[in-house]
Short mmCIF file of C-alpha atoms (C1' of nucleotides) in Angstrom, two decimals:
data_model
loop_
_atom_site.label_atom_id
_atom_site.label_comp_id
_atom_site.label_asym_id
_atom_site.label_seq_id
_atom_site.Cartn_x
_atom_site.Cartn_y
_atom_site.Cartn_z
CA MET X 1 3.72 24.84 -13.64
CA ILE X 2 0.95 22.74 -15.08
CA ASP X 3 1.67 19.88 -17.48
CA ILE X 4 1.68 21.14 -21.07
CA ARG X 5 0.42 17.74 -22.23
CA LEU X 6 -2.60 18.05 -19.98
CA LEU X 7 -3.28 21.47 -21.44
CA ARG X 8 -3.12 20.05 -24.97
CA ASP X 9 -5.13 16.91 -24.28
CA ASN X 10 -7.72 18.36 -21.96
CA PRO X 11 -7.92 22.15 -22.13
CA ASP X 12 -11.46 22.05 -20.72
CA ALA X 13 -10.13 20.71 -17.43
CA VAL X 14 -7.80 23.69 -17.22
CA ARG X 15 -10.63 26.07 -18.12
CA ALA X 16 -12.84 24.56 -15.42
CA SER X 17 -10.07 25.02 -12.86
CA GLN X 18 -9.48 28.64 -13.88
CA GLN X 19 -13.22 29.20 -13.59
CA ALA X 20 -13.35 27.72 -10.09
CA ARG X 21 -10.50 29.96 -8.96
CA GLY X 22 -11.94 33.03 -10.61
CA ALA X 23 -8.70 33.21 -12.60
CA ASP X 24 -8.04 34.38 -16.15
CA LEU X 25 -9.68 32.06 -18.70
CA SER X 26 -8.01 33.64 -21.71
CA LEU X 27 -4.65 32.31 -20.56
CA VAL X 28 -5.70 28.83 -21.65
CA ASP X 29 -6.19 29.68 -25.31
CA ALA X 30 -3.18 31.97 -25.32
CA ALA X 31 -1.00 29.15 -24.00
CA LEU X 32 -2.41 26.66 -26.52
CA ALA X 33 -1.65 29.05 -29.37
CA ALA X 34 1.85 29.66 -28.03
CA ASP X 35 2.40 25.91 -27.83
CA ASP X 36 1.41 25.55 -31.49
CA ARG X 37 3.78 28.33 -32.47
CA ARG X 38 6.55 26.79 -30.44
CA ARG X 39 6.14 23.35 -31.98
CA SER X 40 6.02 24.55 -35.55
CA SER X 41 9.01 26.86 -35.17
CA LEU X 42 10.89 24.11 -33.37
CA ALA X 43 10.20 21.65 -36.19
CA GLN X 44 11.55 24.13 -38.74
CA PHE X 45 14.65 24.79 -36.72
CA GLU X 46 15.29 21.11 -36.11
CA SER X 47 15.09 20.07 -39.76
CA LEU X 48 17.43 22.89 -40.76
CA ARG X 49 19.78 21.93 -37.98
CA ALA X 50 19.79 18.30 -39.10
CA GLU X 51 20.77 19.42 -42.58
CA GLN X 52 23.50 21.62 -41.21
CA LYS X 53 24.94 18.80 -39.15
CA SER X 54 25.08 16.36 -42.00
CA MET X 55 26.74 18.98 -44.17
CA GLY X 56 29.27 19.61 -41.43
CA LYS X 57 30.35 15.99 -41.67
CA GLN X 58 30.81 16.30 -45.41
CA VAL X 59 32.92 19.40 -44.93
CA ALA X 60 35.11 17.57 -42.45
CA GLN X 61 35.89 14.83 -44.97
CA ALA X 62 36.22 16.98 -48.10
CA THR X 63 39.38 18.68 -49.31
CA GLY X 64 40.42 21.43 -51.70
CA GLU X 65 37.88 22.98 -54.06
CA GLU X 66 35.15 20.62 -53.02
CA LYS X 67 35.57 21.72 -49.40
CA ALA X 68 35.48 25.39 -50.32
CA ALA X 69 32.24 24.88 -52.23
CA LEU X 70 30.65 23.00 -49.34
CA ILE X 71 31.67 25.69 -46.89
CA GLY X 72 30.08 28.29 -49.12
CA ARG X 73 26.75 26.48 -49.04
CA SER X 74 27.04 25.81 -45.33
CA LYS X 75 27.37 29.50 -44.67
CA GLU X 76 23.96 30.21 -46.15
CA LEU X 77 22.47 27.40 -44.14
CA ALA X 78 24.10 28.68 -40.96
CA GLY X 79 22.30 31.97 -41.31
CA GLN X 80 18.94 30.28 -41.70
CA VAL X 81 19.58 27.99 -38.77
CA LYS X 82 20.39 30.92 -36.53
CA GLU X 83 17.28 32.77 -37.62
CA HIS X 84 14.96 29.83 -36.93
CA GLN X 85 16.69 29.01 -33.68
CA GLY X 86 15.99 32.54 -32.53
CA ALA X 87 12.34 32.22 -33.51
CA ALA X 88 12.03 28.89 -31.69
CA ASN X 89 13.61 30.38 -28.58
CA VAL X 90 11.21 33.31 -28.64
CA ALA X 91 8.22 30.99 -29.06
CA GLU X 92 9.44 28.84 -26.17
CA ALA X 93 9.91 31.85 -23.90
CA GLU X 94 6.41 33.08 -24.72
CA LEU X 95 4.93 29.71 -23.86
CA ASP X 96 6.89 29.53 -20.59
CA GLU X 97 5.72 32.96 -19.59
CA LEU X 98 2.08 32.03 -20.20
CA LEU X 99 2.37 28.65 -18.50
CA TYR X 100 3.99 30.28 -15.49
CA ARG X 101 0.90 32.40 -14.99
CA ILE X 102 -1.56 29.48 -14.94
CA PRO X 103 -2.06 28.24 -11.36
CA ASN X 104 -2.35 24.59 -10.42
CA LEU X 105 -5.48 22.64 -11.30
CA VAL X 106 -7.94 22.68 -8.46
CA ASP X 107 -8.62 19.19 -7.17
CA GLY X 108 -11.65 18.78 -4.95
CA ALA X 109 -11.65 22.23 -3.36
CA PRO X 110 -15.01 23.99 -3.07
CA ALA X 111 -15.63 26.68 -5.69
CA GLY X 112 -15.70 30.33 -4.77
CA GLY X 113 -13.67 32.83 -2.77
CA GLU X 114 -12.29 33.13 0.74
CA GLU X 115 -15.72 33.03 2.43
CA ASN X 116 -16.79 29.88 0.56
CA PHE X 117 -14.73 27.44 2.62
CA VAL X 118 -16.37 24.26 3.89
CA THR X 119 -15.99 23.27 7.54
CA LEU X 120 -15.00 19.62 7.60
CA LYS X 121 -15.14 19.16 11.34
CA THR X 122 -15.01 20.92 14.67
CA VAL X 123 -13.02 19.40 17.52
CA GLY X 124 -13.26 20.28 21.21
CA THR X 125 -15.47 22.85 22.89
CA PRO X 126 -14.53 26.46 23.54
CA ARG X 127 -14.54 27.31 27.23
CA ASP X 128 -17.50 29.26 28.63
CA PHE X 129 -15.68 32.05 30.45
CA ALA X 130 -18.95 33.67 31.55
CA ALA X 131 -19.89 30.46 33.33
CA GLU X 132 -16.42 30.35 34.87
CA GLY X 133 -17.03 33.84 36.14
CA PHE X 134 -14.37 35.95 34.45
CA THR X 135 -13.71 37.82 31.24
CA PRO X 136 -10.83 36.35 29.22
CA ARG X 137 -7.86 38.61 28.54
CA ASP X 138 -6.26 38.72 25.13
CA HIS X 139 -2.88 37.18 24.37
CA LEU X 140 -0.94 40.44 24.50
CA ASP X 141 -2.44 41.41 27.82
CA LEU X 142 -1.59 38.00 29.21
CA GLY X 143 1.79 37.92 27.53
CA GLU X 144 2.80 41.23 29.05
CA SER X 145 1.72 40.31 32.55
CA LEU X 146 3.52 36.97 32.28
CA GLY X 147 6.64 38.77 31.07
CA ALA X 148 6.40 36.73 27.89
CA ILE X 149 5.79 39.22 25.07
CA ASP X 150 7.20 42.73 24.57
CA THR X 151 5.83 44.43 21.47
CA ALA X 152 6.72 47.97 22.56
CA ARG X 153 10.43 47.25 22.55
CA GLY X 154 10.01 45.20 19.37
CA ALA X 155 8.68 48.30 17.67
CA LYS X 156 11.43 50.45 19.19
CA VAL X 157 14.14 48.18 17.82
CA SER X 158 12.69 47.07 14.49
CA GLY X 159 9.40 48.88 13.82
CA SER X 160 5.79 47.84 13.88
CA ARG X 161 4.86 44.14 13.77
CA PHE X 162 8.10 43.16 15.50
CA TYR X 163 8.28 41.84 19.04
CA PHE X 164 10.50 40.25 21.62
CA LEU X 165 9.60 36.97 23.22
CA THR X 166 10.99 37.28 26.70
CA GLY X 167 11.61 34.82 29.51
CA VAL X 168 8.82 32.29 29.65
CA GLY X 169 7.57 33.52 26.25
CA ALA X 170 10.82 32.54 24.60
CA ARG X 171 10.73 29.23 26.42
CA LEU X 172 7.13 28.65 25.33
CA GLU X 173 8.00 29.17 21.68
CA LEU X 174 10.94 26.79 21.93
CA ALA X 175 8.66 24.27 23.67
CA ILE X 176 6.11 24.42 20.84
CA LEU X 177 8.74 24.07 18.13
CA ASN X 178 10.68 21.36 19.92
CA ALA X 179 7.50 19.39 20.55
CA ALA X 180 6.69 19.73 16.84
CA MET X 181 10.16 18.57 15.85
CA ASP X 182 10.01 15.58 18.19
CA ARG X 183 6.62 14.54 16.89
CA ALA X 184 7.83 14.83 13.30
CA LEU X 185 10.91 12.78 14.08
CA ALA X 186 8.74 10.09 15.68
CA ALA X 187 6.60 10.04 12.53
CA GLY X 188 9.65 9.38 10.38
CA PHE X 189 10.40 12.89 9.12
CA THR X 190 14.00 14.00 8.64
CA PRO X 191 14.59 17.12 10.74
CA MET X 192 16.07 20.00 8.73
CA ILE X 193 17.32 23.47 9.55
CA THR X 194 17.09 25.32 6.27
CA PRO X 195 18.50 28.44 4.64
CA THR X 196 16.19 31.43 4.95
CA LEU X 197 17.81 33.36 2.11
CA VAL X 198 17.30 31.85 -1.32
CA THR X 199 18.09 32.67 -4.94
CA PRO X 200 15.49 34.11 -7.33
CA ASP X 201 15.36 30.75 -9.16
CA THR X 202 14.42 28.92 -5.99
CA MET X 203 11.83 31.50 -5.05
CA ARG X 204 10.29 31.47 -8.52
CA GLY X 205 10.34 27.69 -8.75
CA THR X 206 8.30 27.28 -5.61
CA GLY X 207 5.62 29.59 -6.97
CA PHE X 208 6.01 32.47 -4.54
CA LEU X 209 7.06 35.13 -7.00
CA GLY X 210 3.69 35.29 -8.73
CA GLU X 211 0.83 37.14 -7.13
CA HIS X 212 2.49 37.00 -3.69
CA ALA X 213 5.65 38.85 -4.73
CA ASP X 214 4.63 41.84 -2.59
CA GLU X 215 4.73 39.65 0.50
CA ILE X 216 8.40 38.84 0.13
CA TYR X 217 11.49 40.62 1.42
CA ARG X 218 14.23 41.00 -1.12
CA LEU X 219 17.88 41.83 -0.59
CA GLU X 220 18.62 43.80 -3.71
CA ARG X 221 22.34 44.11 -3.12
CA ASP X 222 22.81 40.36 -3.10
CA ASP X 223 19.87 39.34 -5.27
CA LEU X 224 18.45 37.06 -2.59
CA TYR X 225 15.00 36.64 -1.07
CA LEU X 226 14.02 36.04 2.53
CA VAL X 227 11.72 33.05 2.71
CA GLY X 228 8.22 33.23 4.17
CA THR X 229 8.41 29.53 5.05
CA SER X 230 10.96 26.73 4.97
CA GLU X 231 8.74 25.15 2.31
CA VAL X 232 10.74 27.22 -0.18
CA ALA X 233 14.08 25.74 0.78
CA LEU X 234 12.66 22.23 1.20
CA ALA X 235 11.04 22.32 -2.24
CA GLY X 236 14.34 23.43 -3.70
CA TYR X 237 16.29 20.81 -1.79
CA HIS X 238 15.77 18.05 -4.38
CA GLY X 239 15.60 20.39 -7.37
CA ASP X 240 16.89 18.84 -10.62
CA GLU X 241 17.05 15.42 -8.98
CA ILE X 242 15.53 12.05 -9.79
CA LEU X 243 14.39 10.39 -6.57
CA ASP X 244 13.68 6.80 -5.67
CA LEU X 245 10.31 6.84 -3.90
CA SER X 246 9.74 3.10 -4.05
CA ASP X 247 10.03 2.96 -0.24
CA GLY X 248 7.41 5.70 0.17
CA PRO X 249 7.44 9.48 0.40
CA ARG X 250 10.49 11.49 1.45
CA ARG X 251 9.40 13.52 4.44
CA TYR X 252 11.24 16.49 5.89
CA ALA X 253 10.50 18.65 8.92
CA GLY X 254 11.95 22.09 8.33
CA TRP X 255 12.68 24.46 11.18
CA SER X 256 13.22 28.08 10.18
CA ALA X 257 12.57 31.72 10.75
CA CYS X 258 9.90 33.05 8.37
CA TYR X 259 9.70 36.58 7.03
CA ARG X 260 6.62 38.29 5.66
CA ARG X 261 6.17 41.89 4.59
CA GLU X 262 2.42 41.85 5.35
CA ALA X 263 2.12 44.50 2.66
CA GLY X 264 -1.61 44.12 2.05
CA SER X 265 -2.68 43.76 5.65
CA HIS X 266 -2.63 47.30 7.01
CA GLY X 267 -4.94 47.59 9.98
CA LYS X 268 -5.47 43.83 10.18
CA ASP X 269 -4.43 41.98 13.33
CA VAL X 270 -2.28 44.90 14.41
CA ARG X 271 -2.42 44.07 18.11
CA GLY X 272 -0.03 41.51 19.56
CA ILE X 273 1.79 38.81 17.64
CA ILE X 274 -0.95 37.36 15.45
CA ARG X 275 0.38 38.87 12.25
CA VAL X 276 4.06 39.77 12.34
CA HIS X 277 7.02 40.24 10.02
CA GLN X 278 9.14 37.51 11.54
CA PHE X 279 8.30 34.27 13.30
CA HIS X 280 9.44 30.68 13.60
CA LYS X 281 7.86 27.61 12.17
CA VAL X 282 8.21 23.85 11.92
CA GLU X 283 6.96 22.79 8.53
CA MET X 284 6.31 19.30 7.20
CA PHE X 285 7.26 18.72 3.59
CA SER X 286 6.71 15.59 1.55
CA TYR X 287 7.92 14.42 -1.83
CA CYS X 288 5.49 11.72 -2.82
CA PRO X 289 4.35 9.65 -5.83
CA VAL X 290 1.50 11.48 -7.51
CA ASP X 291 -1.07 8.69 -6.99
CA ASP X 292 -0.38 8.74 -3.25
CA ALA X 293 -0.64 12.52 -2.88
CA ALA X 294 -4.26 12.77 -1.75
CA ALA X 295 -3.67 10.11 0.92
CA GLU X 296 -0.47 11.85 1.99
CA HIS X 297 -2.44 15.07 2.33
CA GLN X 298 -4.74 13.35 4.82
CA ARG X 299 -1.72 12.04 6.73
CA LEU X 300 -0.24 15.54 7.03
CA LEU X 301 -3.58 16.82 8.26
CA ALA X 302 -3.72 14.02 10.83
CA TRP X 303 -0.24 14.94 12.16
CA GLU X 304 -1.35 18.56 12.47
CA GLU X 305 -4.45 17.56 14.37
CA ALA X 306 -2.44 15.35 16.71
CA MET X 307 -0.21 18.33 17.52
CA LEU X 308 -3.26 20.50 18.20
CA ALA X 309 -4.60 17.79 20.48
CA ALA X 310 -1.28 17.75 22.35
CA VAL X 311 -1.67 21.44 23.21
CA GLU X 312 -5.37 20.92 23.99
CA LEU X 313 -6.90 23.55 21.75
CA PRO X 314 -10.45 23.55 20.36
CA TYR X 315 -10.29 23.90 16.59
CA ARG X 316 -12.04 23.36 13.32
CA VAL X 317 -10.73 22.03 10.01
CA ILE X 318 -11.72 23.87 6.86
CA ASP X 319 -11.47 22.93 3.20
CA THR X 320 -10.27 26.15 1.58
CA ALA X 321 -12.21 27.39 -1.44
CA ALA X 322 -10.61 27.37 -4.88
CA GLY X 323 -10.33 31.15 -5.08
CA ASP X 324 -8.39 31.27 -1.81
CA LEU X 325 -5.77 28.66 -2.77
CA GLY X 326 -2.19 29.60 -3.42
CA SER X 327 -1.15 29.24 -7.04
CA SER X 328 0.72 25.99 -6.32
CA ALA X 329 -2.01 24.28 -4.35
CA ALA X 330 -4.64 21.95 -5.77
CA ARG X 331 -6.29 21.66 -2.38
CA LYS X 332 -5.69 23.12 1.07
CA PHE X 333 -6.91 22.28 4.57
CA ASP X 334 -6.49 24.76 7.41
CA CYS X 335 -6.79 24.03 11.11
CA GLU X 336 -8.08 27.04 12.98
CA ALA X 337 -8.04 27.33 16.75
CA TRP X 338 -10.73 29.11 18.70
CA LEU X 339 -9.68 32.58 19.88
CA PRO X 340 -11.86 33.41 22.92
CA THR X 341 -11.30 37.17 23.06
CA GLN X 342 -12.19 37.66 19.41
CA GLU X 343 -14.80 34.91 19.32
CA ARG X 344 -13.48 33.66 16.05
CA PHE X 345 -11.21 30.96 14.65
CA LEU X 346 -7.56 31.73 13.96
CA GLU X 347 -5.49 29.79 11.42
CA LEU X 348 -2.75 27.79 13.14
CA THR X 349 -1.91 25.28 10.43
CA SER X 350 -2.29 24.99 6.71
CA THR X 351 -1.57 21.96 4.57
CA SER X 352 -1.47 22.07 0.79
CA ASN X 353 -1.31 19.38 -1.85
CA CYS X 354 0.66 20.95 -4.70
CA THR X 355 0.42 17.78 -6.83
CA THR X 356 3.10 18.01 -9.53
CA PHE X 357 2.87 21.78 -9.95
CA GLN X 358 5.79 22.80 -7.75
CA ALA X 359 7.92 19.76 -8.56
CA ARG X 360 7.59 20.41 -12.29
CA ARG X 361 8.98 23.89 -11.86
CA MET X 362 11.76 22.63 -9.61
CA ASN X 363 12.34 19.63 -11.88
CA VAL X 364 11.96 16.92 -9.24
CA ARG X 365 11.16 13.50 -10.66
CA GLU X 366 11.09 9.91 -9.50
CA ARG X 367 12.30 6.82 -11.28
CA THR X 368 9.56 4.35 -12.18
CA GLU X 369 9.46 1.21 -14.28
CA GLY X 370 8.23 3.15 -17.28
CA GLY X 371 10.84 5.89 -16.94
CA THR X 372 10.75 9.09 -14.94
CA ARG X 373 7.80 11.11 -13.81
CA THR X 374 7.26 14.29 -11.86
CA VAL X 375 6.58 13.80 -8.15
CA ALA X 376 3.93 15.48 -6.04
CA THR X 377 4.90 17.84 -3.22
CA LEU X 378 2.89 18.59 -0.10
CA ASN X 379 3.45 20.78 2.91
CA GLY X 380 1.83 21.40 6.26
CA THR X 381 2.39 23.39 9.44
CA LEU X 382 3.30 21.62 12.66
CA GLY X 383 3.93 24.57 14.91
CA THR X 384 4.54 28.33 14.81
CA THR X 385 5.06 31.32 17.05
CA ARG X 386 1.39 32.14 16.55
CA TRP X 387 0.38 29.07 18.55
CA ILE X 388 1.42 31.05 21.64
CA VAL X 389 -1.60 33.30 21.02
CA ALA X 390 -4.11 30.46 21.14
CA ILE X 391 -2.39 28.65 23.99
CA LEU X 392 -2.30 31.71 26.25
CA GLU X 393 -5.90 32.69 25.58
CA ASN X 394 -7.44 29.24 25.82
CA HIS X 395 -5.56 28.08 28.90
CA GLN X 396 -5.74 31.26 30.97
CA GLN X 397 -7.12 31.11 34.50
CA ALA X 398 -9.10 33.57 36.57
CA ASP X 399 -6.03 34.64 38.56
CA GLY X 400 -4.15 35.70 35.40
CA SER X 401 -1.98 32.58 35.25
CA VAL X 402 -1.90 30.19 32.29
CA ARG X 403 -2.08 26.44 32.57
CA VAL X 404 0.59 24.66 30.50
CA PRO X 405 -0.97 21.88 28.40
CA GLU X 406 0.49 18.52 29.31
CA GLY X 407 2.02 17.97 25.89
CA LEU X 408 4.30 20.96 26.42
CA ARG X 409 5.33 20.39 30.02
CA PRO X 410 8.28 18.14 29.21
CA TYR X 411 9.61 20.97 27.05
CA LEU X 412 9.28 23.51 29.87
CA GLY X 413 11.09 21.56 32.51
CA GLY X 414 7.84 20.21 33.93
CA LEU X 415 6.35 23.67 34.44
CA GLU X 416 2.57 23.35 34.95
CA VAL X 417 1.49 26.97 35.26
CA LEU X 418 2.84 30.25 33.91
CA GLU X 419 2.51 32.82 36.69
CA PRO X 420 2.11 36.58 36.21
CA VAL X 421 5.19 38.59 37.08
CA ARG X 422 3.30 41.86 37.46
"C1'" G E 1 38.23 40.83 -0.81
"C1'" G E 2 42.88 38.75 -3.81
"C1'" A E 3 45.40 34.58 -6.55
"C1'" G E 4 45.22 29.79 -8.66
"C1'" A E 5 43.06 24.93 -10.02
"C1'" C E 6 38.76 22.55 -11.36
"C1'" G E 7 33.26 21.65 -13.16
"C1'" U E 8 32.08 15.72 -18.98
"C1'" C E 9 25.53 11.06 -19.74
"C1'" G E 10 24.46 7.27 -11.34
"C1'" C E 11 29.98 7.28 -9.39
"C1'" A E 12 35.11 7.66 -11.10
"C1'" U E 13 37.68 9.25 -15.18
"C1'" A E 14 39.55 9.97 -20.86
"C1'" G E 15 38.83 13.72 -24.44
"C1'" U E 16 40.16 20.35 -24.27
"C1'" C E 17 46.83 22.18 -25.57
"C1'" U E 18 46.44 21.03 -31.84
"C1'" G E 19 37.94 22.79 -33.38
"C1'" G E 20 35.52 18.31 -37.81
"C1'" U E 21 35.41 10.40 -37.97
"C1'" C E 22 32.77 12.83 -30.10
"C1'" U E 23 26.87 9.47 -33.01
"C1'" A E 24 31.33 11.62 -26.01
"C1'" G E 25 35.69 6.40 -24.96
"C1'" U E 26 36.94 3.44 -20.51
"C1'" G E 27 36.34 1.41 -15.45
"C1'" C E 28 32.86 0.73 -11.46
"C1'" G E 29 27.81 0.16 -10.32
"C1'" C E 30 23.09 -1.56 -12.09
"C1'" C E 31 19.74 -4.84 -15.38
"C1'" A E 32 18.98 -9.20 -18.59
"C1'" C E 33 20.78 -13.62 -20.44
"C1'" C E 34 24.68 -17.51 -20.72
"C1'" C E 35 28.19 -20.63 -18.19
"C1'" U E 36 29.39 -22.73 -13.59
"C1'" G E 37 26.33 -29.16 -9.42
"C1'" C E 38 26.48 -24.17 -4.11
"C1'" U E 39 29.59 -19.82 -3.62
"C1'" A E 40 33.31 -16.97 -5.83
"C1'" A E 41 34.88 -15.97 -10.57
"C1'" G E 42 33.89 -15.66 -15.91
"C1'" G E 43 31.20 -14.53 -20.75
"C1'" U E 44 27.58 -11.72 -23.92
"C1'" G E 45 24.43 -7.75 -24.42
"C1'" G E 46 22.09 -3.51 -22.38
"C1'" U E 47 22.28 0.83 -19.29
"C1'" A E 48 21.56 9.63 -19.17
"C1'" A E 49 17.83 13.30 -19.29
"C1'" C E 50 14.64 16.47 -21.95
"C1'" G E 51 11.79 18.05 -26.36
"C1'" G E 52 9.44 17.02 -31.34
"C1'" G E 53 7.40 13.29 -34.76
"C1'" G E 54 5.34 8.08 -35.22
"C1'" C E 55 0.15 2.88 -33.73
"C1'" A E 56 4.92 0.88 -33.18
"C1'" A E 57 9.91 -0.56 -34.33
"C1'" C E 58 12.22 3.79 -34.63
"C1'" C E 59 13.71 8.72 -36.46
"C1'" C E 60 15.17 13.83 -35.49
"C1'" G E 61 16.75 17.70 -32.21
"C1'" U E 62 18.78 19.73 -27.42
"C1'" U E 63 22.05 19.15 -23.23
"C1'" C E 64 29.67 18.21 -21.64
"C1'" G E 65 28.11 23.88 -14.66
"C1'" C E 66 24.96 28.38 -16.69
"C1'" G E 67 24.65 32.44 -20.32
"C1'" G E 68 26.73 34.96 -24.45
"C1'" G E 69 30.38 35.23 -28.57
"C1'" U E 70 33.84 33.54 -32.67
"C1'" U E 71 33.32 29.80 -36.74
"C1'" C E 72 30.69 26.52 -42.35
"C1'" A E 73 31.47 23.57 -37.73
"C1'" A E 74 32.59 24.20 -30.35
"C1'" A E 75 33.10 19.37 -24.74
"C1'" U E 76 37.45 21.74 -27.34
"C1'" C E 77 38.76 28.84 -28.78
"C1'" C E 78 37.09 33.88 -26.40
"C1'" C E 79 34.03 36.79 -22.68
"C1'" G E 80 30.75 37.03 -18.40
"C1'" C E 81 28.42 34.51 -14.38
"C1'" C E 82 27.67 30.48 -10.79
"C1'" G E 83 29.68 26.56 -7.90
"C1'" U E 84 33.71 23.48 -5.62
"C1'" C E 85 38.69 23.09 -3.81
"C1'" U E 86 43.64 25.21 -2.36
"C1'" C E 87 46.43 29.38 -0.69
"C1'" C E 88 46.51 34.58 1.07
"C1'" G E 89 43.93 38.64 3.46
"C1'" C E 90 39.99 40.14 6.77
"C1'" C E 91 36.40 38.98 10.56
"C1'" A E 92 34.49 35.85 14.40
#
RNA sequence: GGAGACGUCGCAUAGUCUGGUCUAGUGCGCCACCCUGCUAAGGUGGUAACGGGGCAACCCGUUCGCGGGUUCAAAUCCCGCCGUCUCCGCCA
C-alpha cells in the first residue's frame, strides 16, 4: 500500500509512476476523492461522537427527571452517531479498496514493459561447445542419463509440471540449498524454515492477491493459501510489530517449498524442470530503515552474484522495466544465467526493493527518535531447484558427465563429477 | 474432534460478577532531572499505537484478541470467530 500522505502531497509522483508501469491513471484521482470523502465524513462522525460522550457523562451523574430528559436527548444523538459512523466506515472501505489497487511507486526502474529491461552487466563467458567439438545436451536429457531427474513419473504421480529429483539430482538440489543457507548464515542472516500455508490476510498483505491471484494455490476447505515463496511468510513474520533497527537491518534466510499454478504459462518452458508447480528455494529477506533500502538492495544483489560465482555460471544482471515489476516492488534486479541449449538467459535470481509498500500493509514499523515509521522490505533469491538446469547444462562434458563446480563439492561429499548411469 | 480456562496501552497484573467518576489503576522496565564525594539505594516527573485538526502548545476521535449485537452509555452483558493453555479422544 502506498502512503496516503504521499498521494495527498504529491499526486503527480503517483501519476508518473502509474504512467511508467502502464497502470491505471484514473485510480489516482479516484483515491484522492475517496480520501476527501473519508475525511469529511470522519470529521462529522467524530464531532457527533464527542458530543455523545460528554452527554453520557452528564447522564451518569444526573438523577430522576433530569436523567430521564437527558436520556431522551441522548437517544436522538445515538441514532445520528450510528448513521455517520456507518458513512465514515463506508468511505474508509472505499479508500482502502482503491489504495490497495495502486502498486508501489517505481523508483529508478526503466520505463516500459518486459522487453524494455536494461542490462547492467554481463559476467563470465558462455562456453563455445562447437569449438570443444560437441553439441550440448539439454538439462532434461542430461538429468535423465545421470539418473537425476524423472519427469515421466512426476507426471504419473502428480500431473504435468511435476517431477522427481532422484539420486544425485536430489543430492544436487540439497547441495545448492545448503550452500545458499551457509552463505546466508556467514553473511549474518538468520536461517528460517517457514510455513508454506498462510492465511488470506498474510497473502493479501504481502501483495500477492492482486493481479497474481491466478498463480496461487488455495485450499478452500481450510481457507489457506500455498505460498509461491517464503517471502510471504517472512514478510508476515514481523506483522503488527515495532522493530528496533538501530543496529542495522533484520535479515532472514527462508528455506521453503514454493508452489505456483503457472496458470498463464501454457506451452511455455514445458520441457524439464524450468517451470514447475513445486520447487525449493532459499530466499533472503530484509527489514531495513527506508533510507538504507537502496543500499541494501545492492547488498542483496551482491550476495546473489557471489552465489552465482560459487557455482561458476556465466550470467547477466538486468534492471527490470517498470511495467514488469510486481505490484510491491519499486525496483527489481534479476540475475540470469546463460542456457547453452536455448542460447538465451534464464532467470535464476530476482531481488526486489519493496520500499515501505509491503511493510505498510503488514504494519511493520521501527522506533525512531521522532516516533515510529514504516520500514522498507527487500527480498532476493539465493538458490532454487531451477539452478540445477543451468549447472547441468553449463558444466556438461563431451562424455555426458557433468563437472561439479568447486563451491558445491563440499555439499556433495567431495564429488567432482556426476557420471551417467545409462 | 469434545470439554474447560484464558486473551487489558513493552513485560507482569488490577478492573469484568454488580455497565456510567476507566480520561484504563499498580508494579517492573525504560527516559529525564534531583540527591548521594564512587557504587548501591532513594526522590520527582515522564513513558502505547493509529487517525483527524492546528505554525505550535495542544485539541478531538479510535483501539482492552477480531467481528457483530444489546443499550442513552460496553474492557464490563449477549452471539460468532481467531489464538493460547489444560484435560479427554484420535492419529503418528
